[in-house]
mmCIF file of C-alpha atoms in Angstrom:
data_model
loop_
_atom_site.group_PDB
_atom_site.id
_atom_site.type_symbol
_atom_site.label_atom_id
_atom_site.label_comp_id
_atom_site.label_asym_id
_atom_site.label_seq_id
_atom_site.Cartn_x
_atom_site.Cartn_y
_atom_site.Cartn_z
ATOM 1 C CA UNK A 1 -37.022 -3.963 -10.728
ATOM 2 C CA UNK A 2 -35.185 -0.989 -9.317
ATOM 3 C CA UNK A 3 -31.636 -1.623 -8.155
ATOM 4 C CA UNK A 4 -30.830 -1.059 -4.511
ATOM 5 C CA UNK A 5 -28.361 1.573 -3.359
ATOM 6 C CA UNK A 6 -25.947 -1.260 -2.526
ATOM 7 C CA UNK A 7 -26.158 -2.528 -6.105
ATOM 8 C CA UNK A 8 -25.583 0.978 -7.421
ATOM 9 C CA UNK A 9 -22.532 1.316 -5.174
ATOM 10 C CA UNK A 10 -21.197 -2.002 -6.413
ATOM 11 C CA UNK A 11 -21.086 -0.617 -9.949
ATOM 12 C CA UNK A 12 -19.242 2.539 -8.960
ATOM 13 C CA UNK A 13 -15.503 2.987 -8.887
ATOM 14 C CA UNK A 14 -13.853 5.416 -6.482
ATOM 15 C CA UNK A 15 -10.239 6.564 -6.710
ATOM 16 C CA UNK A 16 -8.671 7.931 -3.530
ATOM 17 C CA UNK A 17 -5.569 10.111 -3.825
ATOM 18 C CA UNK A 18 -3.776 11.025 -0.582
ATOM 19 C CA UNK A 19 -1.910 14.291 -1.136
ATOM 20 C CA UNK A 20 0.768 16.179 0.717
ATOM 21 C CA UNK A 21 2.754 18.905 -1.015
ATOM 22 C CA UNK A 22 1.908 17.394 -4.393
ATOM 23 C CA UNK A 23 1.068 20.509 -6.384
ATOM 24 C CA UNK A 24 3.671 19.838 -9.087
ATOM 25 C CA UNK A 25 2.372 16.307 -9.672
ATOM 26 C CA UNK A 26 -1.386 16.582 -9.242
ATOM 27 C CA UNK A 27 -2.192 18.000 -12.667
ATOM 28 C CA UNK A 28 -0.629 15.040 -14.466
ATOM 29 C CA UNK A 29 -2.127 12.574 -12.010
ATOM 30 C CA UNK A 30 -5.677 13.929 -12.271
ATOM 31 C CA UNK A 31 -5.511 14.402 -16.032
ATOM 32 C CA UNK A 32 -4.577 10.742 -16.464
ATOM 33 C CA UNK A 33 -7.587 9.673 -14.399
ATOM 34 C CA UNK A 34 -10.096 12.044 -15.957
ATOM 35 C CA UNK A 35 -9.191 10.874 -19.471
ATOM 36 C CA UNK A 36 -9.600 7.155 -18.746
ATOM 37 C CA UNK A 37 -11.571 5.146 -21.299
ATOM 38 C CA UNK A 38 -13.632 4.115 -18.272
ATOM 39 C CA UNK A 39 -13.510 7.231 -16.037
ATOM 40 C CA UNK A 40 -13.851 6.867 -12.252
ATOM 41 C CA UNK A 41 -17.294 7.581 -10.841
ATOM 42 C CA UNK A 42 -15.644 9.657 -8.152
ATOM 43 C CA UNK A 43 -12.150 10.958 -7.558
ATOM 44 C CA UNK A 44 -11.349 11.956 -3.989
ATOM 45 C CA UNK A 45 -8.253 14.008 -3.229
ATOM 46 C CA UNK A 46 -7.496 14.123 0.487
ATOM 47 C CA UNK A 47 -5.088 16.913 1.321
ATOM 48 C CA UNK A 48 -3.024 16.257 4.433
ATOM 49 C CA UNK A 49 -2.493 19.882 5.513
ATOM 50 C CA UNK A 50 -0.306 20.858 2.558
ATOM 51 C CA UNK A 51 1.138 24.364 2.505
ATOM 52 C CA UNK A 52 1.874 24.495 -1.223
ATOM 53 C CA UNK A 53 -0.691 25.267 -3.919
ATOM 54 C CA UNK A 54 -2.307 21.820 -4.010
ATOM 55 C CA UNK A 55 -5.673 22.885 -2.634
ATOM 56 C CA UNK A 56 -5.974 25.911 -4.902
ATOM 57 C CA UNK A 57 -5.018 23.807 -7.929
ATOM 58 C CA UNK A 58 -7.748 21.248 -7.319
ATOM 59 C CA UNK A 59 -10.377 23.870 -6.482
ATOM 60 C CA UNK A 60 -9.657 26.047 -9.492
ATOM 61 C CA UNK A 61 -8.840 23.514 -12.210
ATOM 62 C CA UNK A 62 -10.645 20.319 -11.156
ATOM 63 C CA UNK A 63 -14.036 21.241 -9.693
ATOM 64 C CA UNK A 64 -15.351 17.765 -10.555
ATOM 65 C CA UNK A 65 -12.912 16.237 -8.053
ATOM 66 C CA UNK A 66 -14.056 15.824 -4.450
ATOM 67 C CA UNK A 67 -11.571 17.608 -2.198
ATOM 68 C CA UNK A 68 -11.292 16.771 1.503
ATOM 69 C CA UNK A 69 -9.052 18.911 3.699
ATOM 70 C CA UNK A 70 -7.361 17.568 6.791
ATOM 71 C CA UNK A 71 -6.487 20.241 9.330
ATOM 72 C CA UNK A 72 -3.436 18.425 10.672
ATOM 73 C CA UNK A 73 -0.917 16.215 8.886
ATOM 74 C CA UNK A 74 -1.445 12.624 9.984
ATOM 75 C CA UNK A 75 0.673 10.704 7.498
ATOM 76 C CA UNK A 76 -0.266 8.574 4.498
ATOM 77 C CA UNK A 77 -2.283 5.985 6.439
ATOM 78 C CA UNK A 78 -4.590 8.513 8.116
ATOM 79 C CA UNK A 79 -4.893 10.540 4.923
ATOM 80 C CA UNK A 80 -5.841 7.463 2.899
ATOM 81 C CA UNK A 81 -8.316 6.363 5.588
ATOM 82 C CA UNK A 82 -10.114 9.696 5.318
ATOM 83 C CA UNK A 83 -10.631 9.040 1.615
ATOM 84 C CA UNK A 84 -11.593 5.395 2.102
ATOM 85 C CA UNK A 85 -14.225 6.436 4.652
ATOM 86 C CA UNK A 86 -15.696 8.903 2.167
ATOM 87 C CA UNK A 87 -15.632 6.636 -0.910
ATOM 88 C CA UNK A 88 -18.982 5.270 -2.100
ATOM 89 C CA UNK A 89 -17.867 2.878 -4.839
ATOM 90 C CA UNK A 90 -18.086 -0.892 -4.754
ATOM 91 C CA UNK A 91 -14.501 -0.822 -6.006
ATOM 92 C CA UNK A 92 -11.970 1.518 -4.416
ATOM 93 C CA UNK A 93 -8.552 2.330 -5.847
ATOM 94 C CA UNK A 94 -5.672 3.879 -3.932
ATOM 95 C CA UNK A 95 -3.531 6.024 -6.203
ATOM 96 C CA UNK A 96 -0.425 8.059 -5.471
ATOM 97 C CA UNK A 97 -0.412 11.757 -6.310
ATOM 98 C CA UNK A 98 2.917 11.295 -8.148
ATOM 99 C CA UNK A 99 1.609 8.548 -10.448
ATOM 100 C CA UNK A 100 -0.089 8.633 -13.853
ATOM 101 C CA UNK A 101 -2.248 5.881 -15.323
ATOM 102 C CA UNK A 102 -2.396 4.591 -18.896
ATOM 103 C CA UNK A 103 -5.770 5.436 -20.532
ATOM 104 C CA UNK A 104 -7.226 1.915 -20.187
ATOM 105 C CA UNK A 105 -5.977 1.269 -16.629
ATOM 106 C CA UNK A 106 -9.339 1.468 -14.893
ATOM 107 C CA UNK A 107 -11.274 -0.341 -17.623
ATOM 108 C CA UNK A 108 -8.893 -3.293 -17.348
ATOM 109 C CA UNK A 109 -9.183 -3.416 -13.565
ATOM 110 C CA UNK A 110 -12.979 -3.277 -13.716
ATOM 111 C CA UNK A 111 -13.122 -6.052 -16.312
ATOM 112 C CA UNK A 112 -10.799 -8.207 -14.211
ATOM 113 C CA UNK A 113 -12.991 -7.861 -11.138
ATOM 114 C CA UNK A 114 -16.034 -8.781 -13.229
ATOM 115 C CA UNK A 115 -14.443 -11.920 -14.670
ATOM 116 C CA UNK A 116 -12.638 -13.039 -11.486
ATOM 117 C CA UNK A 117 -15.199 -12.896 -8.662
ATOM 118 C CA UNK A 118 -12.934 -14.916 -6.351
ATOM 119 C CA UNK A 119 -10.310 -12.138 -6.351
ATOM 120 C CA UNK A 120 -10.451 -9.445 -3.649
ATOM 121 C CA UNK A 121 -7.715 -7.020 -4.733
ATOM 122 C CA UNK A 122 -5.705 -6.173 -7.847
ATOM 123 C CA UNK A 123 -2.090 -5.134 -8.357
ATOM 124 C CA UNK A 124 -1.109 -2.900 -11.266
ATOM 125 C CA UNK A 125 1.945 -3.017 -13.509
ATOM 126 C CA UNK A 126 3.820 -0.012 -12.071
ATOM 127 C CA UNK A 127 6.724 1.307 -14.117
ATOM 128 C CA UNK A 128 9.151 4.130 -13.364
ATOM 129 C CA UNK A 129 7.874 7.455 -14.646
ATOM 130 C CA UNK A 130 11.203 8.508 -16.122
ATOM 131 C CA UNK A 131 12.138 5.024 -17.415
ATOM 132 C CA UNK A 132 9.076 3.340 -18.832
ATOM 133 C CA UNK A 133 10.900 0.056 -19.392
ATOM 134 C CA UNK A 134 11.979 -0.326 -15.747
ATOM 135 C CA UNK A 135 9.665 -1.829 -13.144
ATOM 136 C CA UNK A 136 8.776 -0.290 -9.811
ATOM 137 C CA UNK A 137 6.303 -2.992 -8.748
ATOM 138 C CA UNK A 138 4.321 -5.831 -10.260
ATOM 139 C CA UNK A 139 2.672 -6.732 -6.991
ATOM 140 C CA UNK A 140 4.415 -7.187 -3.650
ATOM 141 C CA UNK A 141 5.894 -10.162 -1.854
ATOM 142 C CA UNK A 142 6.688 -10.805 1.793
ATOM 143 C CA UNK A 143 9.684 -12.667 3.178
ATOM 144 C CA UNK A 144 9.496 -14.994 6.174
ATOM 145 C CA UNK A 145 12.147 -12.837 7.908
ATOM 146 C CA UNK A 146 9.719 -9.906 7.994
ATOM 147 C CA UNK A 147 11.103 -7.926 5.063
ATOM 148 C CA UNK A 148 8.647 -6.850 2.327
ATOM 149 C CA UNK A 149 9.545 -5.892 -1.216
ATOM 150 C CA UNK A 150 8.159 -5.041 -4.627
ATOM 151 C CA UNK A 151 8.211 -7.785 -7.242
ATOM 152 C CA UNK A 152 10.367 -6.838 -10.213
ATOM 153 C CA UNK A 153 11.747 -3.634 -8.707
ATOM 154 C CA UNK A 154 14.582 -2.111 -10.804
ATOM 155 C CA UNK A 155 14.328 -4.859 -13.436
ATOM 156 C CA UNK A 156 14.153 -3.953 -17.122
ATOM 157 C CA UNK A 157 10.996 -5.118 -18.863
ATOM 158 C CA UNK A 158 11.880 -8.081 -21.061
ATOM 159 C CA UNK A 159 8.430 -9.628 -20.954
ATOM 160 C CA UNK A 160 9.085 -11.534 -17.718
ATOM 161 C CA UNK A 161 6.002 -10.078 -16.025
ATOM 162 C CA UNK A 162 3.491 -10.255 -18.879
ATOM 163 C CA UNK A 163 1.368 -13.002 -17.308
ATOM 164 C CA UNK A 164 -1.669 -12.535 -15.094
ATOM 165 C CA UNK A 165 -0.882 -14.273 -11.813
ATOM 166 C CA UNK A 166 -1.765 -14.343 -8.157
ATOM 167 C CA UNK A 167 0.622 -12.354 -5.940
ATOM 168 C CA UNK A 168 0.936 -11.809 -2.205
ATOM 169 C CA UNK A 169 -0.464 -8.285 -2.366
ATOM 170 C CA UNK A 170 -0.730 -4.991 -4.200
ATOM 171 C CA UNK A 171 1.510 -1.953 -3.964
ATOM 172 C CA UNK A 172 -0.775 0.896 -2.868
ATOM 173 C CA UNK A 173 0.794 3.348 -5.319
ATOM 174 C CA UNK A 174 -1.872 1.978 -7.692
ATOM 175 C CA UNK A 175 -4.082 -0.713 -6.185
ATOM 176 C CA UNK A 176 -7.728 -1.727 -6.368
ATOM 177 C CA UNK A 177 -9.957 -3.439 -3.805
ATOM 178 C CA UNK A 178 -13.506 -4.622 -3.466
ATOM 179 C CA UNK A 179 -14.997 -2.316 -0.846
ATOM 180 C CA UNK A 180 -16.539 -5.302 0.915
ATOM 181 C CA UNK A 181 -13.104 -6.730 1.800
ATOM 182 C CA UNK A 182 -11.835 -3.366 3.014
ATOM 183 C CA UNK A 183 -14.858 -3.113 5.273
ATOM 184 C CA UNK A 184 -14.035 -6.578 6.588
ATOM 185 C CA UNK A 185 -10.508 -5.691 7.715
ATOM 186 C CA UNK A 186 -11.715 -2.635 9.629
ATOM 187 C CA UNK A 187 -12.337 -5.055 12.502
ATOM 188 C CA UNK A 188 -8.550 -5.400 12.943
ATOM 189 C CA UNK A 189 -8.191 -1.816 14.146
ATOM 190 C CA UNK A 190 -9.710 -0.405 17.323
ATOM 191 C CA UNK A 191 -10.662 2.782 15.482
ATOM 192 C CA UNK A 192 -12.496 0.841 12.766
ATOM 193 C CA UNK A 193 -10.277 2.207 10.005
ATOM 194 C CA UNK A 194 -8.960 0.230 7.033
ATOM 195 C CA UNK A 195 -5.278 1.122 7.422
ATOM 196 C CA UNK A 196 -3.341 1.081 10.678
ATOM 197 C CA UNK A 197 -2.747 4.769 11.403
ATOM 198 C CA UNK A 198 -0.039 3.962 13.945
ATOM 199 C CA UNK A 199 2.212 3.139 10.988
ATOM 200 C CA UNK A 200 1.888 6.767 9.791
ATOM 201 C CA UNK A 201 3.594 6.134 6.443
ATOM 202 C CA UNK A 202 5.433 3.267 4.734
ATOM 203 C CA UNK A 203 4.373 -0.395 5.038
ATOM 204 C CA UNK A 204 0.701 0.475 5.567
ATOM 205 C CA UNK A 205 -0.091 -1.432 2.352
ATOM 206 C CA UNK A 206 2.121 -4.349 3.454
ATOM 207 C CA UNK A 207 0.172 -4.482 6.703
ATOM 208 C CA UNK A 208 -3.112 -4.436 4.782
ATOM 209 C CA UNK A 209 -1.945 -7.222 2.458
ATOM 210 C CA UNK A 210 -0.977 -9.411 5.402
ATOM 211 C CA UNK A 211 -4.352 -8.904 7.067
ATOM 212 C CA UNK A 212 -6.192 -9.702 3.840
ATOM 213 C CA UNK A 213 -4.130 -12.852 3.418
ATOM 214 C CA UNK A 214 -4.791 -13.972 6.993
ATOM 215 C CA UNK A 215 -8.456 -14.054 5.987
ATOM 216 C CA UNK A 216 -7.740 -16.133 2.882
ATOM 217 C CA UNK A 217 -8.465 -13.231 0.522
ATOM 218 C CA UNK A 218 -6.603 -13.205 -2.785
ATOM 219 C CA UNK A 219 -4.769 -10.659 -4.936
ATOM 220 C CA UNK A 220 -4.183 -10.786 -8.688
ATOM 221 C CA UNK A 221 -1.483 -9.007 -10.676
ATOM 222 C CA UNK A 222 -2.868 -7.522 -13.924
ATOM 223 C CA UNK A 223 0.007 -6.758 -16.350
ATOM 224 C CA UNK A 224 -2.094 -4.755 -18.813
ATOM 225 C CA UNK A 225 -3.113 -2.274 -16.081
ATOM 226 C CA UNK A 226 -0.186 0.136 -16.499
ATOM 227 C CA UNK A 227 0.824 2.996 -14.228
ATOM 228 C CA UNK A 228 3.907 5.228 -14.266
ATOM 229 C CA UNK A 229 5.243 6.315 -10.889
ATOM 230 C CA UNK A 230 7.743 8.885 -9.677
ATOM 231 C CA UNK A 231 9.451 7.098 -6.790
ATOM 232 C CA UNK A 232 9.189 8.791 -3.383
ATOM 233 C CA UNK A 233 8.516 12.159 -4.926
ATOM 234 C CA UNK A 234 6.654 13.430 -1.862
ATOM 235 C CA UNK A 235 8.390 11.553 0.932
ATOM 236 C CA UNK A 236 11.799 9.880 1.250
ATOM 237 C CA UNK A 237 15.185 10.256 2.939
ATOM 238 C CA UNK A 238 15.232 10.160 6.733
ATOM 239 C CA UNK A 239 11.442 9.813 6.923
ATOM 240 C CA UNK A 240 11.538 6.618 4.876
ATOM 241 C CA UNK A 241 14.464 5.265 6.891
ATOM 242 C CA UNK A 242 12.794 5.908 10.244
ATOM 243 C CA UNK A 243 9.376 4.520 9.358
ATOM 244 C CA UNK A 244 10.725 1.497 7.482
ATOM 245 C CA UNK A 245 13.045 0.794 10.401
ATOM 246 C CA UNK A 246 10.115 0.928 12.798
ATOM 247 C CA UNK A 247 7.369 -0.573 10.673
ATOM 248 C CA UNK A 248 9.223 -3.639 9.358
ATOM 249 C CA UNK A 249 9.381 -4.863 12.959
ATOM 250 C CA UNK A 250 5.905 -3.738 13.973
ATOM 251 C CA UNK A 251 4.158 -5.236 10.945
ATOM 252 C CA UNK A 252 5.876 -8.613 11.302
ATOM 253 C CA UNK A 253 5.183 -8.932 15.025
ATOM 254 C CA UNK A 254 1.580 -7.910 14.568
ATOM 255 C CA UNK A 255 0.615 -10.055 11.614
ATOM 256 C CA UNK A 256 2.675 -13.235 11.237
ATOM 257 C CA UNK A 257 0.762 -16.289 12.527
ATOM 258 C CA UNK A 258 2.121 -17.518 15.842
ATOM 259 C CA UNK A 259 3.639 -20.735 14.501
ATOM 260 C CA UNK A 260 5.412 -18.903 11.673
ATOM 261 C CA UNK A 261 6.525 -16.053 13.921
ATOM 262 C CA UNK A 262 8.163 -18.381 16.452
ATOM 263 C CA UNK A 263 9.784 -20.514 13.748
ATOM 264 C CA UNK A 264 11.253 -17.461 12.051
ATOM 265 C CA UNK A 265 11.979 -15.261 15.051
ATOM 266 C CA UNK A 266 15.731 -16.001 14.837
ATOM 267 C CA UNK A 267 15.752 -14.962 11.166
ATOM 268 C CA UNK A 268 13.776 -11.802 11.979
ATOM 269 C CA UNK A 269 16.162 -10.890 14.810
ATOM 270 C CA UNK A 270 19.269 -11.625 12.722
ATOM 271 C CA UNK A 271 17.907 -9.514 9.862
ATOM 272 C CA UNK A 272 17.195 -6.573 12.151
ATOM 273 C CA UNK A 273 20.610 -6.887 13.809
ATOM 274 C CA UNK A 274 22.138 -6.804 10.347
ATOM 275 C CA UNK A 275 20.353 -3.555 9.571
ATOM 276 C CA UNK A 276 21.415 -2.132 12.944
ATOM 277 C CA UNK A 277 25.091 -3.078 12.477
ATOM 278 C CA UNK A 278 25.110 -1.539 9.009
ATOM 279 C CA UNK A 279 23.591 1.644 10.414
ATOM 280 C CA UNK A 280 26.122 1.742 13.258
ATOM 281 C CA UNK A 281 28.967 1.460 10.746
ATOM 282 C CA UNK A 282 27.497 4.384 8.804
ATOM 283 C CA UNK A 283 26.350 6.619 11.653
ATOM 284 C CA UNK A 284 27.568 9.700 9.806
ATOM 285 C CA UNK A 285 24.589 9.293 7.484
ATOM 286 C CA UNK A 286 21.321 10.843 8.678
ATOM 287 C CA UNK A 287 19.340 8.057 7.023
ATOM 288 C CA UNK A 288 21.135 5.374 9.040
ATOM 289 C CA UNK A 289 20.687 7.251 12.303
ATOM 290 C CA UNK A 290 17.001 7.534 11.427
ATOM 291 C CA UNK A 291 16.717 3.777 10.822
ATOM 292 C CA UNK A 292 18.240 3.034 14.247
ATOM 293 C CA UNK A 293 15.776 5.423 15.870
ATOM 294 C CA UNK A 294 12.979 3.619 14.037
ATOM 295 C CA UNK A 295 14.089 0.222 15.298
ATOM 296 C CA UNK A 296 14.197 1.544 18.879
ATOM 297 C CA UNK A 297 10.757 3.071 18.421
ATOM 298 C CA UNK A 298 9.412 -0.349 17.360
ATOM 299 C CA UNK A 299 10.702 -1.852 20.609
ATOM 300 C CA UNK A 300 9.027 0.894 22.640
ATOM 301 C CA UNK A 301 5.759 0.186 20.818
ATOM 302 C CA UNK A 302 5.978 -3.536 21.543
ATOM 303 C CA UNK A 303 3.287 -3.702 24.282
ATOM 304 C CA UNK A 304 0.810 -1.860 22.042
ATOM 305 C CA UNK A 305 1.779 -3.995 19.041
ATOM 306 C CA UNK A 306 1.170 -7.216 20.957
ATOM 307 C CA UNK A 307 -2.258 -6.012 22.077
ATOM 308 C CA UNK A 308 -3.203 -5.260 18.489
ATOM 309 C CA UNK A 309 -1.704 -8.580 17.393
ATOM 310 C CA UNK A 310 -4.290 -10.416 19.474
ATOM 311 C CA UNK A 311 -7.068 -8.590 17.646
ATOM 312 C CA UNK A 312 -5.606 -9.276 14.190
ATOM 313 C CA UNK A 313 -4.913 -12.957 14.851
ATOM 314 C CA UNK A 314 -8.472 -13.455 16.105
ATOM 315 C CA UNK A 315 -9.628 -12.925 12.504
ATOM 316 C CA UNK A 316 -7.222 -15.401 10.924
ATOM 317 C CA UNK A 317 -8.988 -18.005 8.773
ATOM 318 C CA UNK A 318 -6.122 -19.846 7.072
ATOM 319 C CA UNK A 319 -3.833 -22.643 8.182
ATOM 320 C CA UNK A 320 -0.178 -22.078 8.991
ATOM 321 C CA UNK A 321 0.730 -24.292 6.027
ATOM 322 C CA UNK A 322 -1.304 -22.187 3.604
ATOM 323 C CA UNK A 323 0.079 -18.922 4.936
ATOM 324 C CA UNK A 324 3.642 -20.257 4.851
ATOM 325 C CA UNK A 325 3.135 -21.162 1.179
ATOM 326 C CA UNK A 326 2.491 -17.475 0.418
ATOM 327 C CA UNK A 327 5.811 -16.266 1.830
ATOM 328 C CA UNK A 328 9.222 -15.974 0.228
ATOM 329 C CA UNK A 329 11.743 -18.144 2.083
#
């Protein structure tokens, strides 16, 4: 019996690499993917209107890589969405342009999906590129006060994260998803995209993890799937401060179930006031001024956020008790 196109897609693995000004990192990134023991069936580099040599590098040295050019910079979320829309695999990985994967990374992820059919997404063991024994992320967690974080960040590897375990969500620097679940969460956004492009950059993976969890979908951390990441190599400083300041608030108000949001609203407000007071005390720093601007921007976006909240919450399938059990208190 001939397999259907859907079955063929289910056996394919796509890797999507959003890129902006990543010329100095792309060679190492792509080389690590092309030399996998289980190579990707397609690698898609989406260039977000770079003005360095990224496009020429991919065209000249990596003709086997699918290159998609965006005419205007739209931020990480829009750039990643362009790649996710183009991907044809039954498994899709998001991978940062400043990361490099161990040779068996993809083979381990594929095997995990095959042996754990109840799992919808996978989190990699992400180490610092320049300090291989220091963690960047071993999955993500989410606090009830609306503050996300990477599990294990800055910790030295002493074997404390060597166990396969369920986590709240995956850090999108190196994450893997069943395409079917990504297609499911498109219904949360009016434009039918996977990621919320309003977020622009930062917290777009946190937002995705929350929406997956609201549907009862599960994420597994796979310690043998190793990746080495240069932190914020293509975006940091005031940009990170502004968008984290804005998106922490927006993501919490949009996604937390009503009962949990109301119960923790004082903690959310106190946390944000704490950030604001710190920034006010350090106004001489551009990063702190940027965070304050981000917080104000979140308040201006509130009517739009609440409209989108209604759409997201309409797809919630889990009880408040179950969702509360997933959070860090």
